[in-house]
Amino acid sequence: MELFLAANIWEMMHGGSTHLPIALMLVSAVFDALGGLIRFERVKDRLHAAGLFTLIAGTLGAFPAVLSGLILARWEIGGTGALFWHHVFLWPAFTLLIALSVWRLIVRGRRSRAGFFIYLLAAFAAAFLVSAAGFWGGEILLGGS
């Protein structure tokens, strides 16, 4: 039980799990963008499927990252310096990951051209936000403010 409560286990979990949502959200946005550009229906469908699966995997991977981060921060949201900026980008990114996943699961392939464009803008916004949260998390780790 002592190992479960030790800060070191949460640091390892947080450090290991944060890369998954960052990488997969970036890859998901790129897959969907490529799927929007490709004219061959079979390739387009596969790229959109890859975009969906990487989005869902990244969103699911965000939960242990957020949980372990909250435990490390003693359930405090906000903070100062790099932690403040980490949270400024983290919470909108996490919310957007969940919203995009829910939207994709509900809509599936029944989306309009305008709907897809809005989704793609939101996906790249989420990719930026999760990357910025990761940058500020790295600043915390490497001794930034």
XYZ file of C-alpha atoms in Angstrom:
145
model
C 0.000 0.000 0.000
C 2.917 2.311 0.697
C 4.080 1.992 -2.925
C 0.612 3.022 -4.135
C 0.733 6.234 -2.112
C 4.365 7.088 -2.818
C 4.855 10.219 -4.916
C 7.434 8.419 -7.040
C 4.870 6.013 -8.529
C 2.642 8.944 -9.514
C 5.604 10.816 -10.993
C 6.463 7.776 -13.098
C 2.836 7.298 -14.156
C 2.438 10.964 -15.036
C 5.717 11.116 -16.914
C 4.960 7.958 -18.840
C 1.313 8.626 -19.638
C 1.535 12.247 -20.779
C 3.197 11.418 -24.082
C 0.320 9.242 -25.298
C -2.380 11.935 -25.584
C 0.078 14.451 -27.031
C 1.340 12.167 -29.795
C -2.002 10.572 -30.589
C -3.905 13.873 -30.824
C -1.311 15.225 -33.244
C -1.441 12.042 -35.330
C -5.254 11.960 -35.234
C -5.522 15.502 -36.599
C -3.051 14.701 -39.384
C -4.863 11.464 -40.335
C -8.189 13.284 -40.537
C -6.690 16.170 -42.521
C -5.148 13.726 -44.994
C -8.471 11.904 -45.167
C -10.094 15.184 -46.133
C -7.603 15.717 -48.957
C -7.496 12.212 -50.463
C -9.992 11.476 -53.231
C -9.832 7.672 -53.152
C -12.767 6.569 -51.008
C -11.085 3.451 -49.625
C -7.966 5.350 -48.506
C -10.085 8.242 -47.202
C -12.167 5.866 -45.049
C -9.053 4.204 -43.640
C -7.436 7.534 -42.777
C -10.607 8.720 -41.023
C -10.795 5.400 -39.151
C -7.163 5.823 -38.081
C -7.982 9.383 -36.991
C -10.887 8.114 -34.901
C -8.923 5.299 -33.260
C -5.945 7.500 -32.412
C -8.279 10.180 -31.019
C -10.070 7.663 -28.776
C -6.778 6.103 -27.636
C -5.317 9.534 -26.904
C -8.401 10.587 -24.962
C -8.397 7.393 -22.909
C -4.672 7.862 -22.316
C -5.299 11.379 -21.037
C -7.246 10.117 -18.013
C -4.290 8.481 -16.201
C -2.127 11.487 -17.110
C -4.650 13.913 -15.610
C -5.363 11.739 -12.565
C -1.688 11.248 -11.728
C -1.032 14.954 -12.292
C -3.835 15.920 -9.920
C -2.491 13.539 -7.289
C 0.997 15.028 -7.675
C -0.473 18.541 -7.352
C -2.438 17.443 -4.269
C -5.712 18.087 -6.139
C -4.919 21.779 -6.597
C -5.849 23.323 -9.920
C -3.976 26.444 -10.907
C -0.708 27.201 -9.208
C 1.923 29.736 -10.171
C 4.624 30.021 -12.801
C 4.977 27.085 -15.177
C 2.305 25.091 -13.303
C -0.195 27.889 -13.920
C 0.536 27.877 -17.663
C 0.451 24.086 -17.735
C -3.083 24.214 -16.332
C -4.130 27.077 -18.637
C -3.543 24.780 -21.611
C -4.300 21.450 -19.951
C -7.944 21.900 -19.002
C -9.156 23.220 -22.371
C -7.133 20.464 -24.092
C -8.615 17.734 -21.892
C -12.140 19.084 -22.386
C -11.660 19.321 -26.135
C -10.251 15.775 -26.347
C -13.358 14.448 -24.622
C -15.724 16.597 -26.707
C -14.084 15.582 -29.987
C -14.209 11.901 -29.030
C -17.883 12.091 -28.107
C -18.649 13.999 -31.302
C -16.851 11.448 -33.473
C -18.574 8.515 -31.770
C -22.013 10.087 -32.203
C -21.602 11.405 -35.749
C -19.437 8.582 -37.157
C -19.373 8.989 -40.950
C -22.521 11.135 -41.153
C -20.895 14.547 -41.165
C -21.322 17.462 -43.498
C -18.445 19.173 -45.243
C -18.836 22.204 -42.956
C -19.078 19.925 -39.916
C -15.873 18.164 -40.905
C -14.084 21.501 -41.381
C -15.185 22.686 -37.920
C -14.126 19.345 -36.453
C -10.720 19.617 -38.133
C -10.168 23.132 -36.764
C -11.078 21.879 -33.285
C -8.788 18.846 -33.696
C -5.801 21.015 -34.581
C -6.699 23.377 -31.722
C -6.701 20.371 -29.369
C -3.351 19.233 -30.793
C -1.919 22.703 -30.133
C -3.389 22.886 -26.617
C -2.179 19.433 -25.577
C 1.280 20.206 -26.997
C 1.413 23.522 -25.122
C 0.356 21.763 -21.910
C 3.163 19.267 -22.508
C 5.649 22.077 -23.090
C 4.774 23.738 -19.782
C 4.820 20.363 -18.047
C 8.365 19.948 -19.315
C 9.224 23.384 -17.960
C 8.031 22.245 -14.527
C 10.127 19.087 -14.766
C 13.252 20.809 -16.030
C 13.202 23.510 -13.381
C 11.363 26.340 -15.088
C 9.466 28.842 -12.985
